[in-house]
Each structure stands twice: as C-alpha cells, then as structure tokens.
Amino acid sequence: MAVAKKFEFSKLFINLLFTVLSLVVILPFLLVIAVSLTDEKALTQNGYQFIPKSFSLDAYRYLLDAPDILFRAYGVTLTVTVVGSLAGLLLTAMTAYVISRQDYRYNRVTTFYVFFTMLFSGGLVPSYILITQYLHLKDSLWALILPILLSPFNIMVMKGFMSKIPHEIIESAKIDGAREFRIFFRIILPLSTPALATLGLLISFTYWNEWFNAMLYIDDPNKVPLQLLLVRTLNSIEFLTTNSEFTGQLGIDLASFPNSSARMAIAVLAGGPMVVIFPFFQRFFVKGLTVGSLKG
Amino acid sequence: MKKRLFGVLAFVLLAGSVLAGCGGNNNGNGNGNGASATEGSATAGVQSAAPDSGDAGELKPVELTWYYPLSQLQADQAKVQEEVNKIVKEKINATVKLMPVAIGDYVQKMNTVLAAGEKFDILWTGYMLKPEELVRKGAIQPMDALLDEYAPELKADVPQVMWDGLSVDGEIYGIPNQQINGSRYGFIIQKRFADKYNLDTASIKKIADIEPFLAQIKQNEPDIIPFGVFGTSFINPQSHDDKYWVVPGLDDHFYIKTDDPTYTLYRYPEEELDNFRLASKWYKEGYIYKDAATEKMNDYLAKGQIAVDFNVTLKPGVEAEVKAKNGGNEVITVPLSDWFSNGYSATTNQSISRTAPNPERAMMLLNLVNTDKELYNLLCNGIAGVHYEKTTGDYIKALPDSRYLPNMDWVFGSVFNSYLKEGQPENVWEETKKINSDSEVNPVGAFKFNSEPVNTEIANLNAVWGEYKRGLVTGTLDFEETWPVLYGKLKEAGEEKYVAEVTKQFEQFLKDKGLKK
C-alpha cells in the first residue's frame, strides 16, 4: 500500500512537471492570441493581459481590410512550401541513396563533396550574384525554392538512415530483375518512410519560415511570402525605436505603424495554420518513426 | 594503395574545379562591368551630342531604377508608379522603377546589392548608409559635372553648407533631400501642467531653471513623471551654448570655446559634467523616473505621463508632432538656445550608383523630383482624390484607409516642395529655410576625423561609456561616486591615446583651413 502511495506521488510529480512545461510553452501563444484580441487603448493602459479588459476585433479588421496582400502572401508561402518540400525531399533522398550505396565507387568522394558544402559556402554576395546575374531569378518564386532545396545536413541524416538498409535487399531486387529506378522507388523509398516523414517535416518548416532569400530577391509585392511581411514590420519598428535620434530629427510618426494588437494578429495569422497543421503531421510523423519498417 | 591514390586525385580535381568555378565567376563579373561601362559611355555620347536640349523628343527612352527605404511598404505602390511614370515620361522620356525597401532591411539589402555590382541608377543614402562610407567602397559616383550640366537650379537652391557635407575629397556624392538642418534645444512641456501651475516660460533661461516646476509636479501629480529622460537621448546642451561649441564627428566630449581664436580643445569641461551632477540631483529628488535607465520612454510618452521633455530640435511645427505621440496632450516649447548648426551630416540624400547605366538621366530625374512639386507630392502622398484630398490652400488630408501613405517625405526629395499637413503652420517651409540659412554655424563643423589609427581605443572607450552612460544620464548612478571610477576605466581603455590623436588631427585641420597659423 505504502509502495502504491509512493508510486502515486511520483506520478503526481511527473504530471506536475509536464503540466508546468506545457504551460510554459502554451501560455505565450495564448498571450499572443489574447493581445491580438485586446483593444489598443486597454493595451497602453494595462499592458499585456491574458484576459482582455476590453475585447476588440479591430486588429483583425485592420489586417483583413486589405486582405489581398495577406492572401497573396499565403498563396506564395503555400506554393513555395509544397513545391519546395516535395522536390527537396525527393532530391535529398536520391542524393542520399546514391552515396549510401556501398557499391558506388566514388561514394566517399561524393560524400566528401556534399560534406564540404556544409562547412564552406560561397557566402552572401556570390550567392546573390549567382541568383540575380547568372540564373536571372530575381522576382521569381524559384529564388525562394532553389537556394534551400538541398541541405547537406539533411542528406547526411538520410544517408545515415539508408546505409542501414541491408545491401542484400537491393541485390535480391536486382536478381528479381528490377532496375535502379524501380529499386529506388519501390523498395528504398517505402523502407525509408520514417526518415522521409521526419525530414519532410523539417524541410517544410524551413520553407515555411524562410524570409531572408525573399528579402534579397523579391521586390514584386505580389510575390512576398508571409514571413517576410511579418519580419518587415517587426524589423522596421525595431529600427525606428532603436534609432530614436534619427526618427526624432526626421519626424517619422510611429503612430502610423500597426499597433501592438495588430502585430500580434499578424503573428496569429502567419503562424496559425502551422499550429493547426502540425498536430496532423505530427501523428503521421510519430507513427512513421515507431512503425519501424525494416521488416523486410 | 591504388584506392588512396585515386582519392587524392579526386580531391585535387575537386579542388581544381572549385577554384576554376571561382575564377569563372570573376571573369564573368569583369565582363559584366566592362559591358556596363561601354554602355554607359555610349549613352554619354548620345547625351553630349545634344547637351542642352530639354526636349524629350531627342532623348532615348530608358528605365531608371531607384532604391529607397520606407517604414512600411505601400499597397498602392504600383498605381503610384504608373502615375509617376506618366509625368517622367513626358518630361524626360524615361520611366522609373521604384524599389522601396523596408527600412529595417535597407542597409543589409543595399550592401548586398552594391557588393554584387548590380546595375541600378539611384539609391537613397544618409544616416544609416553614409555616403562617405559608400565612396570609400567605390559604390557611388561623383556628380559635380552632372549637377552643373543637368541640374543647375537644384545646385543653386541647396545651401553650400549641405554640398560641403556631402563632399568627399572635394567631389560631391549626393543630393540632399532638403529639410531642417539645425538644432535648437529646449523643453517641451505639457500645456495642462504649465497652465495649472502658472509656469512663467520667460523665466526659464537655462536647464536648471525648470527645477521649481518639476518640484511642483512631483508634489502634486503622483502619476506623472516630471522629467522625461530615459538615457537613450543625451542631455547635451553644451553642443552649443554661449560658452562652448562641440567638435562634431567625435564622441561629443570634445569642445572648443565660442569665439576662442586659439581653438583650444577642451575634454570633459566642468560645464558638461555639471549636467551629470544635475541629473544625479534630479534623480534623488524623484524628478526622473526611478527605472529610467532600464525602461523605454515611448511606453510612458504614449500615455501622456511625461510632463517635461528635453529636445534638441525644436523646429517649427514640432508641437503638432509631439502631440500625436504623447497621447494627444497639447504641449508648449521653451527654447533654451538659438538655432545653430554643426554643418550638414548627410542625413538624407540621393546618390547615383557607380554601376548606373544612365547617370545623366538619373540626374535629370533627381532634378525633376526636387523641382516639380506635382511629381514630388505624388511620391510623398499618392494620387489626389484617391489617397488624399486637398482641403484649403496647400493643405492636404490623407483619406481614411489610404492605400498609399508612406509618411516619409524626406526620403524622396526636398520637403520644401511638399503640401502641408494638418497642424503645420502655413509658413513652415519659409521658417525652416530661414533657419537653415540663418543658424549660427559651428566654426569647426567641417572637421572630419579619421578614426583608423585609434579604432581599438574608440571601441574600448565606447564599451566603457556604454556601461555607464545610461546610468549617468538618468542620474541613477551618483555622479560624484561614479566619475572617478569611470574616468579611471576610460584611461585604461586608451583615453590618452585617443585624445592625442584627435588633437593631432584637429591641429592639422586648423592649419589646413587657415584657422590657425
């Protein structure tokens, strides 16, 4: 009995610990949502509060007043994420598969070649020159997709996973008359679902959150992704408040900026879908990891 | 053995291909620049064939690209660009591609664009992207000849002091977007308190004179912060008063005495230190907010909780500007100095890129923007009837929910051409022009310090000041206790070497300018 009681206690402790942890994670989200629903005047008077003193939808009204920009940005981000993730995942898997094959003669050299780019890169200016002056991708969605299409790190992770697939499987497939493409698509890919799910999620997050390339390469307001809209607003406010000397001299009116509640509303609209989609993905992703597909 | 040999070989090949790749890149780049240069001179040839024709018919149609920062990108940018191009096409047979960049991204983006040698014509330079630095990088081109040929009116319109501020090694590298260029410090006081306590503004001649008023506020208005100093802006009235001029471009702790023919440098004069003493005293009395060193001023200003604020640019129309920021409370200003100027520090300008395919046409466009009121206001305020409406005279009012309201007139050109906004006095631009031409000019305002020999010392000194400045300015740190410690640290950081270098260069400057034999 005493043992059982002690057991209960440890359970309580664990539950408490995780309750606190979850709260730490969830509360800031809730605060963002709460602030986005608070009346701006109440915000200046009382600061950020979980339960709005006076409820208002003004922030959303302000944003949805010109919804075309927001919806276009959604469209751009979605397109880039979907196309980029699918293409990126396929290419990552293909590259990783090739360098994971023991019977590929140059596999160490190729691995080193991939690994090398993980340590050294051309840097910002050469990349910019390549994209704008050689590939002529300025103001093209490809400029958002191509630069992060293949990440050497992901290739290495994938390679690590694929090299655990027994070589005998490939050999037996060969004996059964399968060619390389068939082996790859019919045998290797299905066997790699856990790794594909994990990396797919990582890649799609990278695409969803990407804004830096957009800042450099996109000038056309119709092709601006969602995150850049958000980052721009925040950067500009940050810049103007830290350079008060400058703004004071020139008379930039900070009041013309989206106020705090509108900023939070942008955050909700930008991050919201991912928060909703993530649990769905996550189920798939955990399942993929636990099923364990090396049954043969 | 064979395998290893192969590995080495492969690596060599790989390295070779990487190097070749780099080389190829450079070549391509070189070619690109070469091509642009020839292109440029070709158009130059066309231009010089018909140098003084203002006739659009003889100009070849070109597209000009113009980068500038905006605090917020505008929804109707495309519509405005279309209207702008109607005017520009008619006047100089060119079209403009407007490339606004969010102000927070501007420096990074432009540095990348410039480093990549991208071809474009005009860029905004100024406070955060200094023309002088761009000249050192070879990113922008001198425009003396272009100014003389294509924009003589503009050249005459801008005061010489501004051209001086934009000159590097004797050549002009930018066109200033004219606006107020001068300082006059003083207090901004909320009218409701000034009225309530019958403040006699005429009796306030120096900073310390405001003290009794602060005491009254402290005593009777528990929710109000009597004096709004939060350590981000510095009370530095000595930048010019009846005794001293600050030497600009340094760390603001070097002074010369007004009307001193020997131009002796003073470092940390007692009068400057007295301001810190005053801050300490006011902090102890509770006139300065107790958490001032760590809080943000805007949070309190917006709620109208600051009774008295110190400001260094009490320009015409400042009352309306402040009112908008401090929760709609009326304010009055009490200037403590006359207008003075340390020269033009290249705050906001347009420059022409070194890679510009059509520098002549770029200059024509800049001339047009600065002389054509219609074009300028189109850029600043959008289209009449769509984005704003005219009220009376030159006054305009932005329409509600306007989709084009950059609110940054100074980014495009001379603000003297802009329509008036509500609250601005009718003669605001005449007044401002008068200030620009009449303000007392710092006799050593043209001094430019070359910081290279003492870069390390400057970084160290800044680090030491960074640690103490907010504490001292807000009075949170007691001055008498802190100063000996701080001064000791400054000495360790290289104070003496820095002072010696400044003195040396300053003496040289005086000799070169003939101020001192």
Coordinates of C-alpha atoms in Angstrom, one line a residue, chain A residues 43-47 62 65-69 105-106 108-109 112-113 116 124-126 128-130 132-134 138-139 211-212 214-219 221 224 228 231-233 235-258, chain B residues 3 6-7 10-11 14 17-18 24-29 67 70-75 77 97 99-105 107-109 111-113 115-119 124 127-128 179-182 232-233 298-299 302-303 313 315 321 324-325 345 347-348 401 403 407-408 410:
Chain A
L43 CA -3.1 47.7 -24.0
T44 CA -1.4 51.1 -23.4
Q45 CA -3.1 51.5 -20.1
N46 CA -2.8 48.0 -18.6
G47 CA -0.1 46.3 -20.6
Y62 CA -7.3 46.4 -39.9
D65 CA -9.2 45.4 -44.7
A66 CA -6.7 44.9 -47.4
P67 CA -6.8 41.1 -47.4
D68 CA -5.4 40.7 -50.9
I69 CA -1.8 41.2 -49.7
R105 CA 32.7 3.5 -56.5
Y106 CA 33.1 7.3 -55.7
R108 CA 33.4 8.6 -50.4
V109 CA 34.4 11.4 -52.7
F112 CA 33.0 14.5 -49.0
Y113 CA 31.8 16.8 -51.7
F116 CA 32.3 20.1 -47.8
L124 CA 26.1 36.1 -49.3
V125 CA 27.4 38.2 -52.1
P126 CA 28.5 35.4 -54.5
Y128 CA 23.4 37.0 -54.7
I129 CA 25.4 37.4 -57.9
L130 CA 24.7 33.8 -59.0
T132 CA 20.4 37.6 -59.9
Q133 CA 23.0 37.8 -62.7
Y134 CA 23.5 34.3 -63.9
K138 CA 15.1 37.9 -59.3
D139 CA 11.4 38.3 -58.5
W211 CA 12.2 35.0 -45.4
F212 CA 15.8 36.1 -45.9
A214 CA 12.7 36.7 -50.1
M215 CA 14.1 39.9 -48.7
L216 CA 17.0 39.8 -51.0
Y217 CA 15.4 38.6 -54.2
I218 CA 11.8 39.6 -54.2
D219 CA 10.8 43.1 -54.9
P221 CA 4.8 43.0 -53.8
V224 CA 6.2 38.3 -51.0
L228 CA 8.7 38.4 -44.8
V231 CA 9.6 40.3 -40.3
R232 CA 9.5 43.5 -42.3
T233 CA 7.0 45.1 -39.9
N235 CA 12.3 45.0 -38.3
S236 CA 11.1 48.4 -39.2
I237 CA 9.6 49.0 -35.8
E238 CA 12.7 47.8 -34.1
F239 CA 14.9 50.0 -36.3
L240 CA 12.8 53.1 -35.7
T241 CA 12.6 52.7 -31.9
T242 CA 16.4 52.0 -31.6
N243 CA 17.4 54.9 -33.7
S244 CA 15.3 57.5 -31.9
E245 CA 17.9 60.1 -32.7
F246 CA 17.2 59.7 -36.4
T247 CA 13.5 59.4 -36.2
G248 CA 13.3 62.4 -33.9
Q249 CA 15.2 64.5 -36.4
L250 CA 13.1 63.4 -39.4
G251 CA 9.7 63.1 -37.8
I252 CA 8.7 59.6 -38.6
D253 CA 5.4 59.0 -37.0
L254 CA 5.5 55.8 -35.0
A255 CA 1.7 56.1 -34.5
S256 CA 1.2 55.2 -38.1
F257 CA 2.5 51.7 -37.5
P258 CA 0.4 48.7 -36.8
Chain B
K3 CA 42.3 3.5 -53.9
F6 CA 42.6 7.8 -56.5
G7 CA 41.1 9.6 -53.5
A10 CA 39.8 13.1 -56.9
F11 CA 40.4 15.7 -54.3
L14 CA 37.6 18.7 -57.0
S17 CA 37.0 22.6 -60.2
V18 CA 36.1 24.7 -57.2
G24 CA 35.0 31.8 -63.9
N25 CA 32.8 33.9 -61.7
N26 CA 35.4 36.7 -61.5
N27 CA 35.7 36.7 -65.2
G28 CA 32.1 36.9 -65.8
N29 CA 31.9 39.7 -63.3
Y67 CA 16.1 52.2 -54.3
L70 CA 10.1 53.1 -46.5
S71 CA 9.0 52.4 -43.0
Q72 CA 6.1 50.5 -44.4
L73 CA 5.7 49.2 -48.0
Q74 CA 2.6 50.6 -49.6
A75 CA -0.3 48.6 -51.1
Q77 CA 2.8 51.3 -54.9
K97 CA 11.2 51.6 -61.5
M99 CA 12.2 49.9 -55.5
P100 CA 11.1 50.7 -51.9
V101 CA 12.8 48.5 -49.3
A102 CA 11.5 48.1 -45.7
I103 CA 13.6 50.4 -43.6
G104 CA 14.8 47.7 -41.3
D105 CA 16.2 45.7 -44.2
V107 CA 21.2 48.6 -45.1
Q108 CA 21.7 44.8 -45.5
K109 CA 19.9 44.7 -48.8
N111 CA 25.1 46.4 -49.1
T112 CA 24.4 43.1 -50.9
V113 CA 23.1 44.8 -54.0
A115 CA 28.7 44.4 -53.3
A116 CA 27.2 42.3 -56.1
G117 CA 27.7 45.2 -58.6
E118 CA 24.1 45.1 -59.6
K119 CA 23.2 47.7 -62.2
W124 CA 18.9 56.8 -51.0
Y127 CA 22.0 58.5 -41.7
M128 CA 22.3 54.7 -41.8
Q179 CA 14.8 69.7 -44.7
I180 CA 15.6 71.3 -41.4
N181 CA 19.4 71.4 -40.8
G182 CA 20.0 72.9 -37.4
T232 CA 18.6 57.0 -24.8
S233 CA 18.9 60.6 -25.7
N298 CA 7.8 55.6 -25.5
D299 CA 5.8 53.5 -23.1
A302 CA 2.3 57.5 -25.3
K303 CA 0.2 57.6 -22.2
T313 CA 15.4 70.1 -32.5
K315 CA 11.6 73.0 -35.2
E321 CA 4.3 66.3 -34.0
A324 CA 0.5 63.0 -31.9
K325 CA 3.0 61.0 -29.9
S345 CA 25.9 65.4 -41.6
T347 CA 21.3 62.8 -43.0
T348 CA 19.1 62.1 -46.1
D401 CA -7.7 53.8 -45.0
R403 CA -3.5 52.5 -49.5
N407 CA 4.6 59.5 -44.4
M408 CA 8.3 59.9 -45.2
W410 CA 12.2 63.4 -46.6

